[in-house]
PDB file of C-alpha atoms in Angstrom:
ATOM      1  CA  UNK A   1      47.731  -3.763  53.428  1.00 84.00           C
ATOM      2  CA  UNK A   2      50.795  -5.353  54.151  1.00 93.00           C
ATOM      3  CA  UNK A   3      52.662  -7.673  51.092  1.00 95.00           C
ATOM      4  CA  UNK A   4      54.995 -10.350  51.466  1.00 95.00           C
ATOM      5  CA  UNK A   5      58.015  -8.588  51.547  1.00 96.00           C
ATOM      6  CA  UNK A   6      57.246  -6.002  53.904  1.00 97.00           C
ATOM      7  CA  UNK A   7      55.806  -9.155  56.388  1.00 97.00           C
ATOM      8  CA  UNK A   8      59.455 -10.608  56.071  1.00 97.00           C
ATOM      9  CA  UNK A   9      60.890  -7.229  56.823  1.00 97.00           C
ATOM     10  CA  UNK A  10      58.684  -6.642  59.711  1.00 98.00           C
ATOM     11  CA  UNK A  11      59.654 -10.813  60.982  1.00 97.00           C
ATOM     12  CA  UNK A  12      63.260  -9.694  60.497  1.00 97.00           C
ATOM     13  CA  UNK A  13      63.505  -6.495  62.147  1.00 98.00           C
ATOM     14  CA  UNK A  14      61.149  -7.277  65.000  1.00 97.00           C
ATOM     15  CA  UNK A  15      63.457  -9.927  65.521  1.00 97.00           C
ATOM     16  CA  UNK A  16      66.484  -7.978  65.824  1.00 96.00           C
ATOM     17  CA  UNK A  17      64.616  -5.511  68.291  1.00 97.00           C
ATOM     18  CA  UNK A  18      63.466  -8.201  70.517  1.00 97.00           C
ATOM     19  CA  UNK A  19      66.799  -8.916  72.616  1.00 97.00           C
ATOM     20  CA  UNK A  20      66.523  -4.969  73.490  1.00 97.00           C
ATOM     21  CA  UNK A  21      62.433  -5.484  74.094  1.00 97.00           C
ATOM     22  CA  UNK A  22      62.689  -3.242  77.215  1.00 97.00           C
ATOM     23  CA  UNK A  23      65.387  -0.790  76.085  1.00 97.00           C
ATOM     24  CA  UNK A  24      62.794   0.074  73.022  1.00 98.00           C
ATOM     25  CA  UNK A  25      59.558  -0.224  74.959  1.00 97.00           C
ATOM     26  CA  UNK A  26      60.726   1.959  78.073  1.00 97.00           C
ATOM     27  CA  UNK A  27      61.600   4.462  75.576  1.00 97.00           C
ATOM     28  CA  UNK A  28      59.015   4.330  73.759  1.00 98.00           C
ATOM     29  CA  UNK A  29      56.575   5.027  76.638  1.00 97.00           C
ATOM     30  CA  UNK A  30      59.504   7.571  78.493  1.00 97.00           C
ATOM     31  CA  UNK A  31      59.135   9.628  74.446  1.00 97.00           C
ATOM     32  CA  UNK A  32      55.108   9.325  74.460  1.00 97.00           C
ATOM     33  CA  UNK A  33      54.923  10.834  78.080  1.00 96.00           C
ATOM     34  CA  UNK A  34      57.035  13.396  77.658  1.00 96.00           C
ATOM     35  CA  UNK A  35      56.084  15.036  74.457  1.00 97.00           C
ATOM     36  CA  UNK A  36      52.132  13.566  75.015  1.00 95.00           C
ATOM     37  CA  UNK A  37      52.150  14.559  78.806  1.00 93.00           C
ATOM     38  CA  UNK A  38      47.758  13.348  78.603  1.00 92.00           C
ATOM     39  CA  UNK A  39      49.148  10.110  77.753  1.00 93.00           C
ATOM     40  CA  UNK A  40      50.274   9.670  81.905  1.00 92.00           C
ATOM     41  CA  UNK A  41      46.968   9.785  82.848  1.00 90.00           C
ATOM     42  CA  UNK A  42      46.626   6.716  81.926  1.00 90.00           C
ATOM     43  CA  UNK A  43      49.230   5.420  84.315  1.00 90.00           C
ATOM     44  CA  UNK A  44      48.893   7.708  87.375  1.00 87.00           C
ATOM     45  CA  UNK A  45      49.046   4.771  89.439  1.00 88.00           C
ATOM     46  CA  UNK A  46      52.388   3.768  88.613  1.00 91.00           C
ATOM     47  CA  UNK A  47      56.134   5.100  88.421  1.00 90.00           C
ATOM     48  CA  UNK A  48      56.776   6.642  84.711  1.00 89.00           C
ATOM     49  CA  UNK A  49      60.077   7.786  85.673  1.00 89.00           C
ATOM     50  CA  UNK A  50      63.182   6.698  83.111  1.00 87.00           C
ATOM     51  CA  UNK A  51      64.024   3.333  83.581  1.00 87.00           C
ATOM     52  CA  UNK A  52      61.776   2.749  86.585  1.00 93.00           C
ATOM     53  CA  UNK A  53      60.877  -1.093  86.862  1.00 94.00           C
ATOM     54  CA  UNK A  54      57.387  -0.269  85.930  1.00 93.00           C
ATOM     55  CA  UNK A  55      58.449   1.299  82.966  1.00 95.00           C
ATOM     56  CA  UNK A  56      60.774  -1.249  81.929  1.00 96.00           C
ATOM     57  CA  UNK A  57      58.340  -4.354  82.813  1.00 96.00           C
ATOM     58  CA  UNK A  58      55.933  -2.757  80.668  1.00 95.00           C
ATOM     59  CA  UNK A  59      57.995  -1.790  77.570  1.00 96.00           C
ATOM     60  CA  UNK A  60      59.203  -4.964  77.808  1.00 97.00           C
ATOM     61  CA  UNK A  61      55.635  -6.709  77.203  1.00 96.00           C
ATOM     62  CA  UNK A  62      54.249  -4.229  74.678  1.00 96.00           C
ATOM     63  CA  UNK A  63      57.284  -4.793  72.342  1.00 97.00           C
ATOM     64  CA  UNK A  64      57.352  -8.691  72.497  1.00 97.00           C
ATOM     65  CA  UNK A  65      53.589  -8.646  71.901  1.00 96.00           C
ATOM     66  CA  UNK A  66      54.500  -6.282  68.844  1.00 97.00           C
ATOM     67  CA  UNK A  67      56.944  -8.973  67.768  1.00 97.00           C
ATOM     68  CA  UNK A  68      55.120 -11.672  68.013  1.00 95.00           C
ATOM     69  CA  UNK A  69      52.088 -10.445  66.330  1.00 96.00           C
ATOM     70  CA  UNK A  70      54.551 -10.062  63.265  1.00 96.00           C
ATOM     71  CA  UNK A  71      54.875 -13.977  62.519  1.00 94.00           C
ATOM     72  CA  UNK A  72      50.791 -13.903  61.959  1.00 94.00           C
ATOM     73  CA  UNK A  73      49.864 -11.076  59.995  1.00 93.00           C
ATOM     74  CA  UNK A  74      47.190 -11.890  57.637  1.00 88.00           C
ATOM     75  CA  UNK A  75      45.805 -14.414  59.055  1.00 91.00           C
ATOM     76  CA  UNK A  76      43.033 -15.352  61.209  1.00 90.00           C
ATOM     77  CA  UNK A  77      45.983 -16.403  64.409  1.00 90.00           C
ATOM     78  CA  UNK A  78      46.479 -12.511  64.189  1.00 91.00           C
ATOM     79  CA  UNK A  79      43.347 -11.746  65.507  1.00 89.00           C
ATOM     80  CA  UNK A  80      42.649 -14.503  67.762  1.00 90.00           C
ATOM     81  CA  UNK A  81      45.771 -13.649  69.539  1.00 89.00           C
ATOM     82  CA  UNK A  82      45.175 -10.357  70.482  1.00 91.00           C
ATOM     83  CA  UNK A  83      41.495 -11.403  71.937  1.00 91.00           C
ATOM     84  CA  UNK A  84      43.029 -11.152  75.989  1.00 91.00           C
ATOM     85  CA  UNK A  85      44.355  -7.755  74.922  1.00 91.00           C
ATOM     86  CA  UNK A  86      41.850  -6.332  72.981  1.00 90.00           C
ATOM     87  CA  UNK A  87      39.357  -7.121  75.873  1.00 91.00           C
ATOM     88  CA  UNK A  88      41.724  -5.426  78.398  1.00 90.00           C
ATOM     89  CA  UNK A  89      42.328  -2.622  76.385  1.00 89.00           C
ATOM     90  CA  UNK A  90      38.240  -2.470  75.812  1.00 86.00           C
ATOM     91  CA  UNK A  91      37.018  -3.301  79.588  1.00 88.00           C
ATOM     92  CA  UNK A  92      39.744  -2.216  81.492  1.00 88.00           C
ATOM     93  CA  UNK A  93      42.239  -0.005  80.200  1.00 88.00           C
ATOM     94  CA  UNK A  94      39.630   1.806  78.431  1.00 88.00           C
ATOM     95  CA  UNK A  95      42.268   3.850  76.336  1.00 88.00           C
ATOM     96  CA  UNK A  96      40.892   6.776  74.161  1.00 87.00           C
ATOM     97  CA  UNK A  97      41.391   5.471  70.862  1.00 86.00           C
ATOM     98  CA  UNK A  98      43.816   8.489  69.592  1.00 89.00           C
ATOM     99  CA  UNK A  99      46.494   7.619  72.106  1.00 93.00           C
ATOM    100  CA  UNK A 100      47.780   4.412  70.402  1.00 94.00           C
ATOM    101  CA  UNK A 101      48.750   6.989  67.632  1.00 96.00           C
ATOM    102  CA  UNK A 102      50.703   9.085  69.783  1.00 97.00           C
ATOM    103  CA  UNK A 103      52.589   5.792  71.076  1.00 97.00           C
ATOM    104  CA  UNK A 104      52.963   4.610  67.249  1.00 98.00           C
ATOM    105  CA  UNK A 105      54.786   7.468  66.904  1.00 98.00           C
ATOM    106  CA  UNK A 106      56.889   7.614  69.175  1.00 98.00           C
ATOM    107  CA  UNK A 107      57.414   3.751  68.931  1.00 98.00           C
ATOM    108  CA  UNK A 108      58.750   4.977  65.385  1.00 98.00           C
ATOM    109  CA  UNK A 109      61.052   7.952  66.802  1.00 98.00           C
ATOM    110  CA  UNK A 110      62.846   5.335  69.280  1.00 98.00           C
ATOM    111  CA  UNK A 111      62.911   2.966  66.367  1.00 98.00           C
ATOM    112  CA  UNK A 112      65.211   5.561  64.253  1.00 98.00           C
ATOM    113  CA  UNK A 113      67.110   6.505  67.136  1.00 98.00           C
ATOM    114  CA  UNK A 114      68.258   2.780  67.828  1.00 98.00           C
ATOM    115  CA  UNK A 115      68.860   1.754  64.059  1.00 98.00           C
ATOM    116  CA  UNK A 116      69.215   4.939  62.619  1.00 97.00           C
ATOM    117  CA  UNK A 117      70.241   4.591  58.772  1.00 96.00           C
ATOM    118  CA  UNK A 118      68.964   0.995  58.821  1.00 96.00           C
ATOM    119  CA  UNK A 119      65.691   2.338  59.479  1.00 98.00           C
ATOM    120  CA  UNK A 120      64.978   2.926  55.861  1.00 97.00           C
ATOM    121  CA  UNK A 121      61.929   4.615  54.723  1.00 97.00           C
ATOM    122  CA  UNK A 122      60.851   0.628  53.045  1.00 97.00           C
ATOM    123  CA  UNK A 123      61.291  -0.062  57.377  1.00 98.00           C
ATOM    124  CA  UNK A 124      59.467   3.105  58.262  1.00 98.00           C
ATOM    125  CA  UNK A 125      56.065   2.613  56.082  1.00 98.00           C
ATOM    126  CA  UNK A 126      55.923  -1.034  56.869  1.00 98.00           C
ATOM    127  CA  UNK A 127      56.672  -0.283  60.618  1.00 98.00           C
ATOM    128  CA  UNK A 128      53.972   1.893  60.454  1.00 98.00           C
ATOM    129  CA  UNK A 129      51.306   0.131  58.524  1.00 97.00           C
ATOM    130  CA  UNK A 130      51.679  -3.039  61.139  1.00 97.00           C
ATOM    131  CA  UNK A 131      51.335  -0.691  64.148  1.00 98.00           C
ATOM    132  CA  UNK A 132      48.092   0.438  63.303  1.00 96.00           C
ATOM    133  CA  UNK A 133      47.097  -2.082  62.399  1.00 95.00           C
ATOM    134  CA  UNK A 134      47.523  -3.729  65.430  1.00 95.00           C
ATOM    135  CA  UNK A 135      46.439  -1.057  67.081  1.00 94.00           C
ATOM    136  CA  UNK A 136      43.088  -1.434  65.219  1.00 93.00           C
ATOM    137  CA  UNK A 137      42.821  -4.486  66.498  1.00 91.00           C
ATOM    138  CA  UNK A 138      43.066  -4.177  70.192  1.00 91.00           C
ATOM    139  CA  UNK A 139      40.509  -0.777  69.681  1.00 89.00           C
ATOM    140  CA  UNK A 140      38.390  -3.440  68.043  1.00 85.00           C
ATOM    141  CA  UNK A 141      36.215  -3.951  71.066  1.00 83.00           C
ATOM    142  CA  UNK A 142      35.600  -0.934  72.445  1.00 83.00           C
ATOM    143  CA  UNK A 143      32.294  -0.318  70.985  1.00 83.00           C
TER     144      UNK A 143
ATOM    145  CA  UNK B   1      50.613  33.596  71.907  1.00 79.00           C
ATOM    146  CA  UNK B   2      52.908  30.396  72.355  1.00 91.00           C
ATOM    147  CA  UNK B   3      55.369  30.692  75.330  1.00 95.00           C
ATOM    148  CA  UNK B   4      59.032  29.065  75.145  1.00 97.00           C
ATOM    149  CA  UNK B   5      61.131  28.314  77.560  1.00 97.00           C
ATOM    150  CA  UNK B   6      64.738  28.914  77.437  1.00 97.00           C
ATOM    151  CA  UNK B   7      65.549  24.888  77.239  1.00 97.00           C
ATOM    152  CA  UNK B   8      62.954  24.472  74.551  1.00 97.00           C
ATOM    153  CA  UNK B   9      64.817  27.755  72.294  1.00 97.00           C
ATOM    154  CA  UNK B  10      68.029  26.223  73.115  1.00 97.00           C
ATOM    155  CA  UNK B  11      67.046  22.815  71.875  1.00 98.00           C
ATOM    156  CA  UNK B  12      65.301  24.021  68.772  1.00 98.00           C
ATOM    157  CA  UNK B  13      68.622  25.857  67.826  1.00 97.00           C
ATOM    158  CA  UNK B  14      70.385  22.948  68.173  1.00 97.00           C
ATOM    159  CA  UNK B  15      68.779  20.627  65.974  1.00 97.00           C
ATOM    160  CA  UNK B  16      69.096  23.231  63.201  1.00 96.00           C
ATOM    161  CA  UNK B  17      72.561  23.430  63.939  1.00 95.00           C
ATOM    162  CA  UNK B  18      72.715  20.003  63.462  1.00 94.00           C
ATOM    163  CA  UNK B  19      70.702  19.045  60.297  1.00 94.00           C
ATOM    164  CA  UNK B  20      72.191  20.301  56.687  1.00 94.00           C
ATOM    165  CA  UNK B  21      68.659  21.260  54.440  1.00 93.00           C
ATOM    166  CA  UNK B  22      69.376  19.298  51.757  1.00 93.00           C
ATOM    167  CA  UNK B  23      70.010  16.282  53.348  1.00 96.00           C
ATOM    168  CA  UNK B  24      67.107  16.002  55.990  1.00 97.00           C
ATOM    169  CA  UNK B  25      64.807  17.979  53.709  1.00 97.00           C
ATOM    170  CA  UNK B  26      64.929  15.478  50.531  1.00 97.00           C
ATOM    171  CA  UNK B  27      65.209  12.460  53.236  1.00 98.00           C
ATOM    172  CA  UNK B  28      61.914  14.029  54.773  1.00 98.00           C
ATOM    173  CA  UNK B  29      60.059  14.749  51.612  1.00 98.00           C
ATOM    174  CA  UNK B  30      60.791  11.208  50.023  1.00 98.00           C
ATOM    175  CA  UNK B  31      59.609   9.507  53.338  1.00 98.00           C
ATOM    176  CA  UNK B  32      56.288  11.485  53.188  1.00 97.00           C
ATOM    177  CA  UNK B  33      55.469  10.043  49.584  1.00 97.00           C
ATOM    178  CA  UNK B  34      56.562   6.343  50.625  1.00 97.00           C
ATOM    179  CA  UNK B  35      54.919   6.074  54.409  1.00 96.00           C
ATOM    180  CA  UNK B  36      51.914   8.231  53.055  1.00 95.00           C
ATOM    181  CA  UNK B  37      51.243   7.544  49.398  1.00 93.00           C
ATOM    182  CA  UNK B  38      48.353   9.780  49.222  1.00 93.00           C
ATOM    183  CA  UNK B  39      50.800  12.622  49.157  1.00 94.00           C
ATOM    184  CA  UNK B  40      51.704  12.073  45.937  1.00 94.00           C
ATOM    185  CA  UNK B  41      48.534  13.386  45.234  1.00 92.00           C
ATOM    186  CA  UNK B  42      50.327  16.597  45.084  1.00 93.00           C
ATOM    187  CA  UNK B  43      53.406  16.340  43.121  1.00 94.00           C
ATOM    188  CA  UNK B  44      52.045  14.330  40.218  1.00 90.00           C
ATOM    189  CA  UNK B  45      54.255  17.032  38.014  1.00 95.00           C
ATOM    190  CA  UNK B  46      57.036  15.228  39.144  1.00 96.00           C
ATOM    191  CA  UNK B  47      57.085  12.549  37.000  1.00 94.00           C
ATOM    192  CA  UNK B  48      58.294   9.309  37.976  1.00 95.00           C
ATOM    193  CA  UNK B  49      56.964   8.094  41.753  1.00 95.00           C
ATOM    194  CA  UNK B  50      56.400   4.588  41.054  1.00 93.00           C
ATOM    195  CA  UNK B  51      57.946   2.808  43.503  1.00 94.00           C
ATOM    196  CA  UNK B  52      60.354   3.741  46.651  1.00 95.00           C
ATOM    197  CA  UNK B  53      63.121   3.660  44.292  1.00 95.00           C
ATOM    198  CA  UNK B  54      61.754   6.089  41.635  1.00 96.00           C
ATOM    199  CA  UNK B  55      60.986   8.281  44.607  1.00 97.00           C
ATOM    200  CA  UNK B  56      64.418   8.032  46.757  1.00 96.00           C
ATOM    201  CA  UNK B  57      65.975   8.946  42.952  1.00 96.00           C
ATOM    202  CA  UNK B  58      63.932  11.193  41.977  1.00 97.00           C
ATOM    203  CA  UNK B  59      65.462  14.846  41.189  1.00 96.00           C
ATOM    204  CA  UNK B  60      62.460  17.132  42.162  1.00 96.00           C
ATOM    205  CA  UNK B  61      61.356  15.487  45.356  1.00 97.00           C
ATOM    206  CA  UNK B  62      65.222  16.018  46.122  1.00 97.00           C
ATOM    207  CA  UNK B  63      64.794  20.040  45.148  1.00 96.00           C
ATOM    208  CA  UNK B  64      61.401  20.556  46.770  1.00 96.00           C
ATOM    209  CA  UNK B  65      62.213  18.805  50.004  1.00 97.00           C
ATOM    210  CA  UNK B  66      65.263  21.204  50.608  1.00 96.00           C
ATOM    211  CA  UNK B  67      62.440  23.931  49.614  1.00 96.00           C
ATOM    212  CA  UNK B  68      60.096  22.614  52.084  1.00 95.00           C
ATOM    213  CA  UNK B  69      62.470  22.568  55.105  1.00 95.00           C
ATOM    214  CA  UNK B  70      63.783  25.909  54.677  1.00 95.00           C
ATOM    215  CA  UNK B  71      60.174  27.070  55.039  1.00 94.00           C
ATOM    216  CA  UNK B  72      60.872  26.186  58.602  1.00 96.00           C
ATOM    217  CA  UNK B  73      63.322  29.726  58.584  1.00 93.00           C
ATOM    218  CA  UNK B  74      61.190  31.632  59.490  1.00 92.00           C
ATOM    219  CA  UNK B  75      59.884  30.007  62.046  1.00 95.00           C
ATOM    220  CA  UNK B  76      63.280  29.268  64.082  1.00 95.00           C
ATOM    221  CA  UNK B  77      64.014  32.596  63.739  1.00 94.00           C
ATOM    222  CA  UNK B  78      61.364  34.256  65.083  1.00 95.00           C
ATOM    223  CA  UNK B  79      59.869  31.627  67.841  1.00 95.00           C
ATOM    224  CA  UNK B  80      57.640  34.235  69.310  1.00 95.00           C
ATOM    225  CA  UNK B  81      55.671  35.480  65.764  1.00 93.00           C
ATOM    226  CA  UNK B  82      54.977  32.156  64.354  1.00 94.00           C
ATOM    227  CA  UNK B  83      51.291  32.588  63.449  1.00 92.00           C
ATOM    228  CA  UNK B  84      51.804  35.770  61.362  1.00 91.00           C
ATOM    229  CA  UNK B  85      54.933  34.967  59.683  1.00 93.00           C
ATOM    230  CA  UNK B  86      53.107  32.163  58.274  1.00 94.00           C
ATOM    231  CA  UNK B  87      50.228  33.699  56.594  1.00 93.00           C
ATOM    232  CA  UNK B  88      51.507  33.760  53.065  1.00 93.00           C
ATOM    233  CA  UNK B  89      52.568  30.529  53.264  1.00 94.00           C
ATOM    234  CA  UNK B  90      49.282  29.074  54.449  1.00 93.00           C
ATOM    235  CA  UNK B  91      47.169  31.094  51.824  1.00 93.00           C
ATOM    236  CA  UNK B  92      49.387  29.621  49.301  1.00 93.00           C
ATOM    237  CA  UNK B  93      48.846  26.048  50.447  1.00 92.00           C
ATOM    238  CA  UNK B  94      45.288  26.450  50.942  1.00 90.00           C
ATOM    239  CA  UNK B  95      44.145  28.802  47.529  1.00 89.00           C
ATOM    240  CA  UNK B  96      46.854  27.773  45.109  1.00 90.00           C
ATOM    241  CA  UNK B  97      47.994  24.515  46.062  1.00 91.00           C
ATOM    242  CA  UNK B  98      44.835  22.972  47.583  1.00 90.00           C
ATOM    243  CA  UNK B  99      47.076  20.475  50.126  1.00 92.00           C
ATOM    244  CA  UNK B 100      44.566  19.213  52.958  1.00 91.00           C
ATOM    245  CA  UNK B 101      46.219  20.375  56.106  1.00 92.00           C
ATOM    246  CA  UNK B 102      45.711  17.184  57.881  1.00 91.00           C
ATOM    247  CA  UNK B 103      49.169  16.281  55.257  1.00 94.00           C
ATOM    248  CA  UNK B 104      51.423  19.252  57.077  1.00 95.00           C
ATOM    249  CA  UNK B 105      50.803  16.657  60.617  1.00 96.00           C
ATOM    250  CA  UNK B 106      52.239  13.665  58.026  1.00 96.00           C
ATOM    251  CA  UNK B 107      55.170  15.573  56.881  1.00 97.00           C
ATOM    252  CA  UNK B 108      56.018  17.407  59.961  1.00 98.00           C
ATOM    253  CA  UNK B 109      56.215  13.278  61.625  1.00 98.00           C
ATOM    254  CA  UNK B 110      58.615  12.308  58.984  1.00 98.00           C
ATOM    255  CA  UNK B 111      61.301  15.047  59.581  1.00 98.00           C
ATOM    256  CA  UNK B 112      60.757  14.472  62.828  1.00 98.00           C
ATOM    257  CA  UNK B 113      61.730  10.736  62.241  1.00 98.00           C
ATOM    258  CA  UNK B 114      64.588  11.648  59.973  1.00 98.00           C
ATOM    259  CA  UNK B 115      66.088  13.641  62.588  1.00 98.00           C
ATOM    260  CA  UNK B 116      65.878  11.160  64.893  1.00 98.00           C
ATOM    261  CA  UNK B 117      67.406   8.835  62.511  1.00 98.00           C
ATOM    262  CA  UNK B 118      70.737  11.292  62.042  1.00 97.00           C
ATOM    263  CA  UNK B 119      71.063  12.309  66.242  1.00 97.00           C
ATOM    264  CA  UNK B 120      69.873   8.859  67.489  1.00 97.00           C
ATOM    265  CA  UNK B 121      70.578   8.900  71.210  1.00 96.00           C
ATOM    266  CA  UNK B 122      71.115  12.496  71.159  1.00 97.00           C
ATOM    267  CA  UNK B 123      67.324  13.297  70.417  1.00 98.00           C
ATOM    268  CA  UNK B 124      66.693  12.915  73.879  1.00 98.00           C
ATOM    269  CA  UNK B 125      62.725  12.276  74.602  1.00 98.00           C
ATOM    270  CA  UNK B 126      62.868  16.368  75.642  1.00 98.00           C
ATOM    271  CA  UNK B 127      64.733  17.649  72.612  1.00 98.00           C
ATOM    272  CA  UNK B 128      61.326  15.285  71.133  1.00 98.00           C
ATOM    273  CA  UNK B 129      58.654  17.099  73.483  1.00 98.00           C
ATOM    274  CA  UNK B 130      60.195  20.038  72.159  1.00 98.00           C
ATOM    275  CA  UNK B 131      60.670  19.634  68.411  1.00 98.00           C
ATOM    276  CA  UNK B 132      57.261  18.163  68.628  1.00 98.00           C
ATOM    277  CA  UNK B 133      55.635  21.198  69.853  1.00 98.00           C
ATOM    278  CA  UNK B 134      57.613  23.686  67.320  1.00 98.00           C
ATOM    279  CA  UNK B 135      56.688  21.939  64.233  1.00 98.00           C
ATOM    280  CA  UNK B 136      52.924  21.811  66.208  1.00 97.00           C
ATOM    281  CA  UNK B 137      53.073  25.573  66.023  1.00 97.00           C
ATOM    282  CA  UNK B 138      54.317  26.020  62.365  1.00 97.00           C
ATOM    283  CA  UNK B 139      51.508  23.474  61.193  1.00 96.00           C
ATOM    284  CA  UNK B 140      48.814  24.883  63.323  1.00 95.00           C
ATOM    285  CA  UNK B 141      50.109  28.283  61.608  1.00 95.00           C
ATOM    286  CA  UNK B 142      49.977  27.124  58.316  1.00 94.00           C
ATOM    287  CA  UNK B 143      46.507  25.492  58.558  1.00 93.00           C
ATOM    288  CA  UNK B 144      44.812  28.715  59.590  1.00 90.00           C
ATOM    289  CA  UNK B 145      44.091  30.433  56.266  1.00 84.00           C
ATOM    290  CA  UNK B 146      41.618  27.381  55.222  1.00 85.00           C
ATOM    291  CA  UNK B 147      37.967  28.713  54.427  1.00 84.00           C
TER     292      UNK B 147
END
């Protein structure tokens, strides 16, 4: 349950990750498969190595869908939205639901590594609430 | 028994060189309450925890979180006899204090975020694998006395 403020905080700050979208997403996914090493199976076919293009391509698209998904929370646009990837996720990635934990996580250990300080705790619990959230919603079709 | 390498020892040793207690253990402890509200479950003796503010001010959540970071000690200092150095501990969360264990996973995340908050760039996503899989060991010891 995410109030008013914490949506503006979560417009804000998403904002002001965006222009480093696939500094923060490479990371992200470089942290998850190196402390969750299960988490590569996932993406055997591809190069996982730091800053490989793969890597980068795709940490780039997970955090502008993150950001974007931040200017509809609440509403009825949120969910509708993330129909293409909640079917993908569903059908064809076919992800084992407690991953997208592992990658919240981690999503919230590069997050205090590139703001530090400014990611207050206020950042941290709102941060976190939205990301599962979302990931609640692209788990939403898998059975 | 858990086996180390010599990188993970060396990293774990560093972020405790790094970190002062009672800095990173109030930081950690006042996160906990705010990210995961049903913790407060267990300091209702604390008085005021109204809000983020109440919390971040509060004088006993500042004490206790020193308290509760130190009882990583004795796990840093003896890497290879985690499980058995923890058995006090545990009993006392489990008989006396009654904390669900599935908490130690919450609380163990937020120093791990506060850390990362203080080294930034220097929390490299190894230093991460293996902080992650210390603080794995210590909760995994401290959840074993439940019955």
């Amino acid at each position: 349950m995410l109030s008013a403020r914490e949506r503006e905080l979560l417009i804000e700050l998403w904002d002001r990750l965006t222009p480093a979208a696939e500094h923060i997403g490479s990371e992200a996914l470089l942290r998850m498969f190196t402390t969750f090493p299960k988490t590569k199976t996932y993406f055997a076919h591809l190069d996982l190595t730091a800053r490989s293009e793969h890597l980068r391509s795709i940490g780039k698209r997970i955090v502008e869908a993150i950001a974007e998904g931040t200017r509809h929370i609440g509403t009825a646009q949120f969910t509708a939205n993330l129909s293409y990837l909640s079917r993908f996720h569903a059908y064809q990635l076919r992800i084992h639901p407690t991953n997208f934990k592992l990658f919240n996580h981690c999503m919230l250990v590069t997050l205090a590594c590139y703001l530090g300080e400014d990611f207050s705790p206020r950042a941290h619990a709102a941060t976190d609430k939205y990301l599962s959230a979302y990931a609640a919603v692209l788990a939403e079709k898998f059975r | 028994m858990v086996e180390w390498t010599e990188e993970e020892r060396s990293f774990i040793q560093e972020i405790f060189s790094k970190i002062k207690y009672e800095d990173v253990g109030p930081k950690s402890l006042c996160r906990a309450l705010i990210v995961y509200p049903w913790t407060q479950r267990y300091f209702a003796h604390f008085g005021n925890l109204y809000n983020e503010d109440a919390i971040m001010g509060n004088p006993e959540v500042a004490r206790h979180g020193a308290v509760v970071l130190h009882g990583l000690d004795a796990a840093v200092k003896n890497m290879d006899n985690i499980k058995s150095n923890y058995a006090e501990l545990g009993e006392l969360h489990s008989e006396k204090l009654h904390v669900d264990p599935d908490n130690f996973k919450l609380m163990a995340d937020c120093i791990t975020v506060v850390i990362a908050t203080q080294m930034r760039a220097s929390f490299t996503p190894a230093m991460q694998a293996a902080w992650y899989k210390f603080l794995s060991v210590v909760v995994s010891a401290l959840s074993r006395q439940y019955h």
